[in-house]
Short mmCIF file of C-alpha atoms in Angstrom, two decimals:
data_model
loop_
_atom_site.label_atom_id
_atom_site.label_comp_id
_atom_site.label_asym_id
_atom_site.label_seq_id
_atom_site.Cartn_x
_atom_site.Cartn_y
_atom_site.Cartn_z
CA MET A 1 -56.58 9.74 2.68
CA THR A 2 -54.48 12.67 1.47
CA ARG A 3 -51.01 12.21 0.03
CA ALA A 4 -49.50 14.00 3.04
CA LEU A 5 -51.20 11.60 5.46
CA ILE A 6 -50.11 8.58 3.42
CA THR A 7 -46.50 9.83 3.46
CA LEU A 8 -46.64 10.39 7.22
CA PHE A 9 -48.13 6.92 7.76
CA LEU A 10 -45.40 5.25 5.71
CA LEU A 11 -42.63 7.15 7.49
CA LEU A 12 -43.99 6.17 10.90
CA HIS A 13 -44.48 2.58 9.76
CA TYR A 14 -40.92 2.19 8.50
CA THR A 15 -39.45 3.94 11.53
CA MET A 16 -41.34 1.76 13.99
CA ASN A 17 -40.80 -1.49 12.16
CA SER A 18 -37.28 -1.20 10.72
CA GLN A 19 -36.03 -4.14 12.77
CA GLN A 20 -38.86 -6.32 11.47
CA LEU A 21 -38.06 -5.65 7.81
CA PRO A 22 -36.75 -8.64 5.80
CA ASP A 23 -32.98 -9.17 5.94
CA ARG A 24 -32.57 -8.14 2.31
CA TYR A 25 -33.27 -4.51 3.29
CA HIS A 26 -30.53 -4.34 5.92
CA PRO A 27 -26.99 -3.23 4.94
CA LYS A 28 -24.37 -5.93 4.82
CA PRO A 29 -20.61 -5.56 5.23
CA TYR A 30 -18.74 -5.48 1.93
CA VAL A 31 -15.51 -6.88 3.36
CA GLU A 32 -15.85 -10.42 4.71
CA ILE A 33 -12.29 -11.01 5.89
CA LYS A 34 -10.68 -9.70 9.07
CA SER A 35 -7.22 -8.15 9.15
CA PRO A 36 -4.79 -9.13 11.91
CA ASP A 37 -5.01 -6.71 14.85
CA TRP A 38 -1.45 -5.49 14.27
CA VAL A 39 -2.45 -4.03 10.90
CA LYS A 40 -4.71 -1.38 12.46
CA ASN A 41 -2.05 1.35 12.67
CA ALA A 42 0.77 -0.24 10.69
CA THR A 43 3.25 1.34 8.30
CA LEU A 44 4.96 -0.48 5.43
CA TYR A 45 8.53 -0.59 4.13
CA GLU A 46 9.43 -2.04 0.73
CA LEU A 47 12.90 -3.55 0.97
CA ASN A 48 14.91 -4.07 -2.19
CA VAL A 49 17.31 -6.76 -0.96
CA ARG A 50 19.77 -6.46 -3.83
CA GLN A 51 20.24 -2.71 -3.42
CA PHE A 52 19.65 -2.33 0.32
CA SER A 53 23.32 -2.77 1.26
CA ALA A 54 26.78 -3.09 -0.22
CA GLU A 55 26.58 -6.82 0.53
CA GLY A 56 23.10 -7.18 -1.00
CA ASN A 57 22.09 -10.05 1.29
CA PHE A 58 19.87 -11.06 4.21
CA LYS A 59 22.56 -10.72 6.87
CA ALA A 60 23.17 -7.08 6.04
CA ILE A 61 19.46 -6.32 6.50
CA GLU A 62 19.56 -7.45 10.13
CA LYS A 63 22.03 -4.69 10.93
CA GLN A 64 19.54 -2.00 9.91
CA LEU A 65 16.44 -3.39 11.62
CA PRO A 66 16.86 -1.22 14.75
CA ARG A 67 16.96 1.87 12.53
CA LEU A 68 13.78 0.88 10.69
CA LYS A 69 12.01 0.11 13.96
CA LYS A 70 13.03 3.46 15.41
CA MET A 71 11.73 5.24 12.30
CA GLY A 72 8.32 3.68 12.90
CA ILE A 73 8.19 0.80 10.43
CA ASP A 74 5.85 -2.10 11.28
CA ILE A 75 5.73 -4.33 8.19
CA ILE A 76 8.75 -5.12 6.01
CA TRP A 77 7.89 -6.19 2.47
CA LEU A 78 10.76 -8.11 0.91
CA MET A 79 10.83 -8.02 -2.87
CA PRO A 80 10.93 -11.59 -4.33
CA ILE A 81 13.61 -13.74 -2.71
CA GLN A 82 13.31 -16.86 -4.92
CA PRO A 83 15.95 -17.94 -7.48
CA ILE A 84 15.82 -15.94 -10.71
CA GLY A 85 15.48 -17.48 -14.16
CA GLU A 86 18.48 -17.52 -16.50
CA VAL A 87 16.76 -18.07 -19.85
CA ASN A 88 15.97 -14.71 -21.50
CA ARG A 89 17.27 -13.00 -18.37
CA LYS A 90 17.25 -9.20 -18.33
CA GLY A 91 20.65 -7.70 -17.52
CA SER A 92 23.34 -9.71 -15.77
CA LEU A 93 21.38 -10.49 -12.60
CA GLY A 94 17.81 -10.62 -13.89
CA SER A 95 14.47 -9.53 -12.51
CA TYR A 96 13.20 -10.66 -9.12
CA TYR A 97 9.86 -11.19 -10.84
CA SER A 98 11.16 -13.98 -13.10
CA VAL A 99 10.83 -16.81 -10.56
CA LYS A 100 12.69 -20.04 -11.25
CA ASP A 101 11.72 -21.95 -8.10
CA TYR A 102 8.77 -21.00 -5.89
CA LEU A 103 10.09 -22.97 -2.93
CA GLY A 104 13.73 -21.92 -3.16
CA ILE A 105 15.90 -19.03 -1.96
CA ASN A 106 18.02 -16.90 -4.26
CA PRO A 107 21.67 -17.70 -3.40
CA GLU A 108 22.49 -14.08 -4.26
CA PHE A 109 20.82 -13.14 -0.97
CA GLY A 110 22.06 -15.94 1.28
CA THR A 111 21.11 -19.35 2.58
CA ASP A 112 18.02 -20.92 4.05
CA ALA A 113 19.51 -20.37 7.50
CA ASP A 114 20.18 -16.72 6.70
CA PHE A 115 16.56 -16.15 5.75
CA ARG A 116 15.25 -17.90 8.84
CA SER A 117 17.51 -15.71 10.94
CA LEU A 118 16.21 -12.56 9.23
CA VAL A 119 12.56 -13.47 9.82
CA LYS A 120 13.25 -14.19 13.48
CA ALA A 121 15.16 -10.91 13.85
CA ILE A 122 12.30 -8.93 12.28
CA HIS A 123 9.84 -10.54 14.68
CA ALA A 124 12.19 -9.95 17.62
CA HIS A 125 12.10 -6.22 16.84
CA GLY A 126 8.30 -6.25 17.00
CA MET A 127 7.89 -6.00 13.23
CA TYR A 128 6.29 -8.26 10.64
CA VAL A 129 7.48 -9.56 7.27
CA ILE A 130 5.65 -10.17 4.01
CA LEU A 131 7.05 -11.67 0.82
CA ASP A 132 6.53 -10.43 -2.70
CA TRP A 133 4.68 -13.21 -4.56
CA VAL A 134 4.62 -13.66 -8.33
CA ALA A 135 1.60 -15.84 -9.09
CA ASN A 136 0.85 -14.65 -12.61
CA HIS A 137 3.96 -15.93 -14.37
CA SER A 138 7.27 -17.74 -13.96
CA SER A 139 10.68 -17.75 -15.64
CA TRP A 140 11.11 -19.75 -18.83
CA ASP A 141 13.33 -22.25 -17.04
CA ASN A 142 11.10 -22.88 -14.02
CA GLU A 143 10.76 -26.67 -13.81
CA LEU A 144 6.98 -26.28 -14.02
CA ALA A 145 7.37 -25.33 -17.68
CA THR A 146 8.90 -28.75 -18.33
CA LYS A 147 6.85 -30.89 -15.96
CA HIS A 148 3.51 -29.13 -16.49
CA PRO A 149 3.56 -27.21 -19.78
CA ASP A 150 -0.23 -27.35 -19.82
CA TRP A 151 -0.26 -25.00 -16.82
CA TYR A 152 0.82 -22.12 -19.09
CA THR A 153 -1.01 -19.99 -21.63
CA LYS A 154 0.03 -20.42 -25.26
CA SER A 155 0.30 -18.10 -28.23
CA ARG A 156 -1.54 -18.75 -31.50
CA ASP A 157 1.33 -20.92 -32.68
CA GLY A 158 1.13 -23.04 -29.50
CA LYS A 159 4.25 -21.63 -27.80
CA PHE A 160 4.76 -20.18 -24.32
CA GLN A 161 4.01 -16.48 -24.12
CA SER A 162 4.72 -13.61 -21.77
CA THR A 163 2.06 -11.28 -20.41
CA PRO A 164 0.17 -10.05 -23.51
CA TRP A 165 0.92 -6.50 -24.68
CA ARG A 166 3.77 -6.04 -22.20
CA ASP A 167 7.53 -6.09 -22.65
CA TYR A 168 8.15 -8.90 -20.18
CA ASP A 169 9.96 -11.36 -22.44
CA ASP A 170 11.86 -12.89 -19.51
CA ILE A 171 8.68 -14.54 -18.16
CA ILE A 172 5.82 -16.76 -19.33
CA ASP A 173 2.20 -16.60 -18.15
CA PHE A 174 0.27 -19.23 -16.21
CA ASP A 175 -3.19 -20.53 -17.13
CA TYR A 176 -5.43 -20.37 -14.06
CA SER A 177 -8.14 -22.46 -15.66
CA LYS A 178 -6.04 -25.44 -14.49
CA PRO A 179 -7.11 -26.67 -11.02
CA GLU A 180 -3.74 -28.39 -10.52
CA LEU A 181 -1.90 -25.07 -10.96
CA ARG A 182 -4.19 -23.44 -8.41
CA LYS A 183 -3.48 -26.22 -5.91
CA TYR A 184 0.28 -25.99 -6.49
CA MET A 185 0.38 -22.19 -6.11
CA THR A 186 -1.79 -22.27 -2.99
CA ASP A 187 0.44 -24.92 -1.42
CA ALA A 188 3.51 -22.83 -2.29
CA LEU A 189 1.99 -19.81 -0.53
CA LYS A 190 1.23 -21.94 2.52
CA PHE A 191 4.77 -23.38 2.48
CA TRP A 192 6.43 -20.06 3.35
CA VAL A 193 3.97 -19.33 6.14
CA LYS A 194 4.37 -22.79 7.67
CA GLU A 195 8.09 -23.24 7.08
CA TYR A 196 9.41 -19.73 7.75
CA ASP A 197 6.61 -18.09 9.78
CA ILE A 198 6.21 -15.11 7.43
CA ASP A 199 3.18 -12.89 7.99
CA GLY A 200 1.65 -12.49 4.54
CA TYR A 201 2.26 -11.40 0.97
CA ARG A 202 2.41 -8.53 -1.47
CA CYS A 203 0.99 -10.08 -4.64
CA ASP A 204 2.39 -8.96 -7.97
CA VAL A 205 -0.14 -7.95 -10.69
CA ALA A 206 -2.84 -9.45 -8.49
CA SER A 207 -5.71 -8.46 -10.78
CA PHE A 208 -4.21 -10.56 -13.60
CA VAL A 209 -4.92 -13.68 -11.52
CA PRO A 210 -8.56 -14.80 -11.04
CA ILE A 211 -10.08 -13.39 -7.88
CA ASP A 212 -11.55 -16.71 -6.80
CA PHE A 213 -8.01 -18.11 -6.62
CA TRP A 214 -7.00 -15.36 -4.21
CA GLU A 215 -10.14 -15.75 -2.12
CA ASN A 216 -9.51 -19.45 -1.58
CA ALA A 217 -5.79 -18.90 -0.97
CA ARG A 218 -6.59 -16.30 1.70
CA ALA A 219 -8.92 -18.71 3.47
CA GLU A 220 -6.31 -21.47 3.47
CA LEU A 221 -3.58 -19.10 4.71
CA ASP A 222 -5.76 -17.71 7.50
CA ALA A 223 -6.38 -21.28 8.64
CA ILE A 224 -2.63 -21.43 9.42
CA LYS A 225 -2.28 -17.97 11.00
CA PRO A 226 -3.79 -14.51 10.47
CA VAL A 227 -2.01 -12.96 7.48
CA PHE A 228 -1.78 -9.54 5.84
CA MET A 229 -2.31 -9.47 2.08
CA LEU A 230 -1.46 -6.55 -0.21
CA ALA A 231 -2.55 -6.60 -3.87
CA GLU A 232 -0.74 -4.74 -6.61
CA ALA A 233 -4.07 -3.58 -7.99
CA GLU A 234 -6.75 -0.96 -7.34
CA ASP A 235 -9.76 -3.27 -7.77
CA LYS A 236 -12.26 -2.74 -4.95
CA GLU A 237 -13.63 -6.28 -5.17
CA LEU A 238 -10.26 -7.72 -4.17
CA HIS A 239 -11.01 -6.53 -0.64
CA ARG A 240 -14.12 -8.63 -0.19
CA LYS A 241 -12.54 -12.01 0.61
CA ALA A 242 -8.89 -11.82 -0.36
CA PHE A 243 -6.84 -8.69 0.35
CA ASP A 244 -6.47 -6.31 3.27
CA ALA A 245 -4.83 -3.60 1.17
CA THR A 246 -4.59 -2.48 -2.45
CA TYR A 247 -2.45 0.03 -4.33
CA ASN A 248 -3.35 3.71 -4.59
CA TRP A 249 -2.12 4.52 -8.09
CA THR A 250 -4.86 7.14 -8.52
CA LEU A 251 -3.68 9.16 -5.55
CA TRP A 252 -0.05 8.97 -6.67
CA ASN A 253 -0.95 10.19 -10.14
CA ILE A 254 -3.00 13.17 -8.90
CA LEU A 255 -0.36 14.24 -6.38
CA HIS A 256 2.32 13.96 -9.05
CA GLN A 257 0.27 16.08 -11.47
CA ILE A 258 -0.16 18.71 -8.75
CA ALA A 259 3.55 18.70 -7.93
CA ILE A 260 4.95 18.68 -11.46
CA ASN A 261 2.23 20.11 -13.71
CA ASN A 262 0.65 22.64 -11.34
CA LYS A 263 -2.74 20.96 -11.32
CA SER A 264 -5.28 22.40 -8.90
CA ALA A 265 -5.47 20.98 -5.40
CA LYS A 266 -9.22 20.89 -5.96
CA THR A 267 -8.77 17.92 -8.29
CA LEU A 268 -7.54 15.90 -5.35
CA GLY A 269 -10.84 16.27 -3.58
CA GLU A 270 -13.06 15.91 -6.62
CA ALA A 271 -11.19 13.16 -8.46
CA TYR A 272 -10.07 11.10 -5.50
CA ILE A 273 -11.25 11.90 -1.96
CA ALA A 274 -14.95 12.18 -2.87
CA GLU A 275 -14.86 8.69 -4.37
CA HIS A 276 -12.75 7.31 -1.54
CA VAL A 277 -15.03 8.38 1.32
CA SER A 278 -18.23 7.57 -0.58
CA ILE A 279 -17.52 4.30 -2.40
CA PHE A 280 -14.39 2.61 -1.08
CA PRO A 281 -15.15 -0.04 1.59
CA LYS A 282 -14.47 1.30 5.07
CA GLU A 283 -12.74 -1.92 6.15
CA GLY A 284 -10.39 -1.80 3.15
CA ILE A 285 -6.94 -0.20 3.25
CA ARG A 286 -5.24 1.67 0.45
CA MET A 287 -1.46 1.75 0.29
CA ASN A 288 -0.33 5.36 -0.12
CA PHE A 289 3.08 5.99 -1.65
CA ILE A 290 5.36 8.55 -3.22
CA ASP A 291 7.69 5.90 -4.66
CA ASN A 292 7.99 2.13 -4.98
CA HIS A 293 9.99 -0.15 -7.22
CA ASP A 294 7.51 0.26 -10.09
CA LYS A 295 7.88 4.03 -10.04
CA ASN A 296 11.52 4.10 -9.05
CA SER A 297 13.35 1.25 -10.66
CA TRP A 298 11.59 -0.65 -13.42
CA GLU A 299 13.18 -0.68 -16.85
CA GLY A 300 12.10 2.34 -18.86
CA THR A 301 10.69 4.37 -15.97
CA GLN A 302 12.10 7.39 -14.23
CA TYR A 303 12.44 8.41 -10.62
CA SER A 304 9.18 9.87 -9.30
CA ASN A 305 10.48 13.36 -8.76
CA PHE A 306 8.09 15.47 -6.68
CA GLY A 307 10.52 18.36 -6.50
CA ASP A 308 9.76 20.97 -3.86
CA ALA A 309 6.39 19.31 -3.23
CA LEU A 310 7.94 16.14 -1.81
CA LYS A 311 7.43 16.90 1.89
CA ALA A 312 3.89 18.20 1.40
CA ALA A 313 2.93 15.12 -0.63
CA THR A 314 4.53 12.85 1.97
CA VAL A 315 2.61 14.49 4.80
CA PHE A 316 -0.63 14.10 2.88
CA THR A 317 -0.08 10.37 2.24
CA VAL A 318 0.34 9.76 5.97
CA MET A 319 -2.42 12.05 7.22
CA MET A 320 -5.08 10.71 4.86
CA ASP A 321 -6.81 7.36 5.15
CA GLY A 322 -4.54 4.46 4.19
CA MET A 323 -1.29 2.66 4.98
CA PRO A 324 1.82 4.70 4.14
CA LEU A 325 4.72 3.08 2.29
CA VAL A 326 8.42 3.92 2.43
CA TYR A 327 10.56 2.54 -0.38
CA SER A 328 14.17 1.59 0.33
CA GLY A 329 16.33 4.68 0.37
CA GLN A 330 13.62 7.33 0.56
CA GLU A 331 14.57 8.00 4.16
CA ALA A 332 18.13 8.70 2.95
CA GLY A 333 16.96 11.18 0.31
CA LEU A 334 17.22 8.81 -2.65
CA ASP A 335 16.80 11.03 -5.72
CA ARG A 336 17.47 8.68 -8.62
CA SER A 337 16.21 5.48 -10.16
CA LEU A 338 17.87 2.33 -8.90
CA LYS A 339 19.03 -0.14 -11.51
CA PHE A 340 16.73 -3.14 -11.58
CA PHE A 341 18.80 -5.90 -13.17
CA GLU A 342 22.26 -5.01 -11.82
CA ARG A 343 23.85 -4.22 -8.47
CA ASP A 344 23.27 -0.59 -7.54
CA PRO A 345 23.52 -0.19 -3.74
CA ILE A 346 21.74 2.64 -2.00
CA GLU A 347 24.03 5.31 -0.58
CA TRP A 348 22.98 5.54 3.06
CA LYS A 349 23.35 8.94 4.66
CA ASP A 350 21.62 11.07 7.26
CA HIS A 351 18.72 12.96 5.72
CA GLU A 352 15.80 15.05 6.94
CA ASN A 353 13.35 12.58 5.38
CA ALA A 354 14.07 10.06 8.14
CA ALA A 355 13.10 12.57 10.83
CA LEU A 356 9.95 13.47 8.89
CA TYR A 357 8.87 9.83 8.69
CA THR A 358 9.64 9.29 12.36
CA THR A 359 7.50 12.27 13.39
CA LEU A 360 4.59 11.30 11.16
CA PHE A 361 4.63 7.61 12.09
CA THR A 362 4.87 8.33 15.82
CA LEU A 363 1.63 10.30 15.56
CA LYS A 364 0.00 7.64 13.37
CA HIS A 365 0.75 4.93 15.92
CA LYS A 366 -0.71 6.73 18.91
CA ASN A 367 -3.56 8.78 17.43
CA GLN A 368 -6.54 6.62 16.45
CA ALA A 369 -7.83 9.21 14.00
CA LEU A 370 -4.95 8.20 11.69
CA TRP A 371 -5.34 4.44 11.99
CA ASN A 372 -6.00 2.23 8.99
CA GLY A 373 -9.35 1.25 7.50
CA ARG A 374 -12.28 0.95 9.89
CA HIS A 375 -9.98 1.63 12.86
CA GLY A 376 -9.34 5.24 11.77
CA GLY A 377 -11.39 8.38 11.26
CA GLU A 378 -13.05 9.43 8.01
CA MET A 379 -11.59 12.38 6.13
CA VAL A 380 -13.98 15.32 6.55
CA ARG A 381 -13.30 18.47 4.56
CA ILE A 382 -12.58 21.74 6.36
CA MET A 383 -13.79 24.49 4.06
CA ASN A 384 -11.37 27.27 3.15
CA ASP A 385 -11.43 30.28 0.82
CA ASN A 386 -8.70 28.98 -1.50
CA MET A 387 -9.67 25.43 -2.46
CA GLU A 388 -7.70 25.62 -5.73
CA GLN A 389 -4.41 25.65 -3.84
CA VAL A 390 -5.04 24.49 -0.29
CA ILE A 391 -6.51 21.24 0.97
CA SER A 392 -7.73 21.00 4.55
CA PHE A 393 -9.46 18.22 6.44
CA VAL A 394 -10.05 16.69 9.85
CA ARG A 395 -10.04 13.07 11.00
CA GLU A 396 -11.48 12.02 14.35
CA LYS A 397 -11.84 8.70 16.16
CA ASN A 398 -12.67 7.81 19.77
CA GLY A 399 -11.74 11.25 21.05
CA ASP A 400 -8.51 11.52 19.04
CA LYS A 401 -8.40 14.26 16.43
CA VAL A 402 -6.06 15.52 13.70
CA LEU A 403 -6.43 18.68 11.60
CA THR A 404 -4.38 18.89 8.40
CA PHE A 405 -3.76 22.01 6.27
CA ILE A 406 -1.53 21.74 3.18
CA ASN A 407 -0.66 24.32 0.54
CA LEU A 408 -0.41 22.19 -2.60
CA SER A 409 0.94 24.96 -4.79
CA LYS A 410 4.13 26.84 -5.54
CA GLU A 411 2.56 30.13 -4.47
CA LYS A 412 2.54 31.86 -1.11
CA VAL A 413 -1.08 32.14 0.00
CA LYS A 414 -3.24 33.67 2.71
CA VAL A 415 -6.08 31.36 3.66
CA SER A 416 -9.09 31.46 5.97
CA PHE A 417 -10.49 28.17 7.27
CA ASP A 418 -13.95 27.43 8.67
CA THR A 419 -12.98 25.66 11.88
CA SER A 420 -16.29 26.26 13.64
CA TYR A 421 -16.68 22.53 14.31
CA ASP A 422 -13.07 22.12 15.38
CA ALA A 423 -12.39 25.00 17.75
CA GLY A 424 -10.18 23.95 20.64
CA THR A 425 -6.63 23.53 21.83
CA TYR A 426 -4.19 21.39 19.86
CA THR A 427 -0.52 20.53 19.61
CA ASN A 428 1.34 21.51 16.45
CA LEU A 429 3.02 18.31 15.27
CA PHE A 430 6.16 19.96 13.94
CA THR A 431 6.71 22.86 16.34
CA ARG A 432 5.35 20.87 19.32
CA LYS A 433 3.77 24.09 20.59
CA THR A 434 0.23 24.44 21.88
CA GLN A 435 -2.06 26.13 19.40
CA LYS A 436 -5.58 27.41 19.95
CA VAL A 437 -8.06 27.17 17.10
CA SER A 438 -11.09 29.46 17.03
CA LYS A 439 -14.18 29.21 14.82
CA GLU A 440 -12.19 30.79 12.00
CA MET A 441 -8.49 30.22 11.49
CA LYS A 442 -6.25 32.30 9.24
CA LEU A 443 -2.86 31.15 7.95
CA THR A 444 -0.21 32.57 5.68
CA MET A 445 1.32 29.54 4.00
CA GLU A 446 4.56 29.38 2.06
CA PRO A 447 4.72 27.27 -1.13
CA TRP A 448 4.15 23.57 -0.28
CA ASP A 449 3.73 24.49 3.39
CA PHE A 450 1.77 22.31 5.81
CA VAL A 451 0.36 22.46 9.33
CA VAL A 452 -0.76 19.43 11.33
CA LEU A 453 -2.59 19.92 14.64
CA HIS A 454 -3.57 17.06 16.91
CA ASN A 455 -4.97 16.14 20.29
CA SER A 456 -5.82 12.92 22.03
CA LYS A 457 -8.43 11.85 24.53
#
């Protein structure tokens, strides 16, 4: 039998008998957990309680919930609300991430009743609430350090130690080889879900805690109610059995390099999008951000200034695959770092950013192409004749479609796009006018300009 005949025989054999092949040859889903249904097109808001209002407490937050809802926010992430350690405290008020009591409420923010009222108010507005959880370390004066000193890692001289190689001398690290610590921390996570009806967690330095801890904790939490879990990490394996969403540091870094250091827009596709669409699990969600407390407020860091590229970068983070994040004050045009260990209230004022978020999030909610994870459409590149400066792509899902064109440069450019697969009639998101797209589209784009076209089934 000739080689050609053998090849043909094998191809026919495998085609006809694919369903009879052993299970080990069939693809299996990477992600084994299921996100709550309300996560499918959700947006996220990181709320810095201390700086969110002049009062700096839970009650003041309730007053602004209608505004956040109107802007299109679905999930409110509260930075840690537990009492803060006093030993080795940073500044006069200390860091939220130096937890003194995992089951308590920071009196700086209000009472138990105040927090219960806030959670109920968030739910009443059709939104959800997650707590920031610090599992990796505690304050020096957390009672666990006295009652269970063996639950902590030790330095070579046998003393408590903070996270190795980091300047976090106000905290001491846990030792997750201790089953009793794992049980305690899991029970503490379950406590807030049972007692206060919160909807999940953002987990601080999640990759510093063993993944099998998180996987078990997720299973025990889901047994109470479906929860949403966000990891402060980029590790893909965290999605398998533990977390719905992870951080997108890589995207932030590339966008920032484009905005500040004039890097080519082509690097975005080659260094990020290619990997994202090819390797990242489809069911997983990446959190896309321009700022958060790590980039905006932590000691020693500076405000993430995107300059004139801010709007273009913001549009990209919402149009691409992932869950967009707004950090407290961005909608008011916050353009400075907030103090982290002192009171430094945000100055609330009307700003065009709020309208931009509202427009983008309205489209995200109704157009399935922009939904999160497996619910949304894959990013497919639209070729253009200036890939060094302009990025263009389409996302499509169940008849909904969005075309995005962004000039990621400080130059005015003339660009031709191959829209042969996307010819049709669309609505321009920002002008609200009908726009016809032929097999080739030409645009003259100002620096950091963007065009978003959409239609729905």
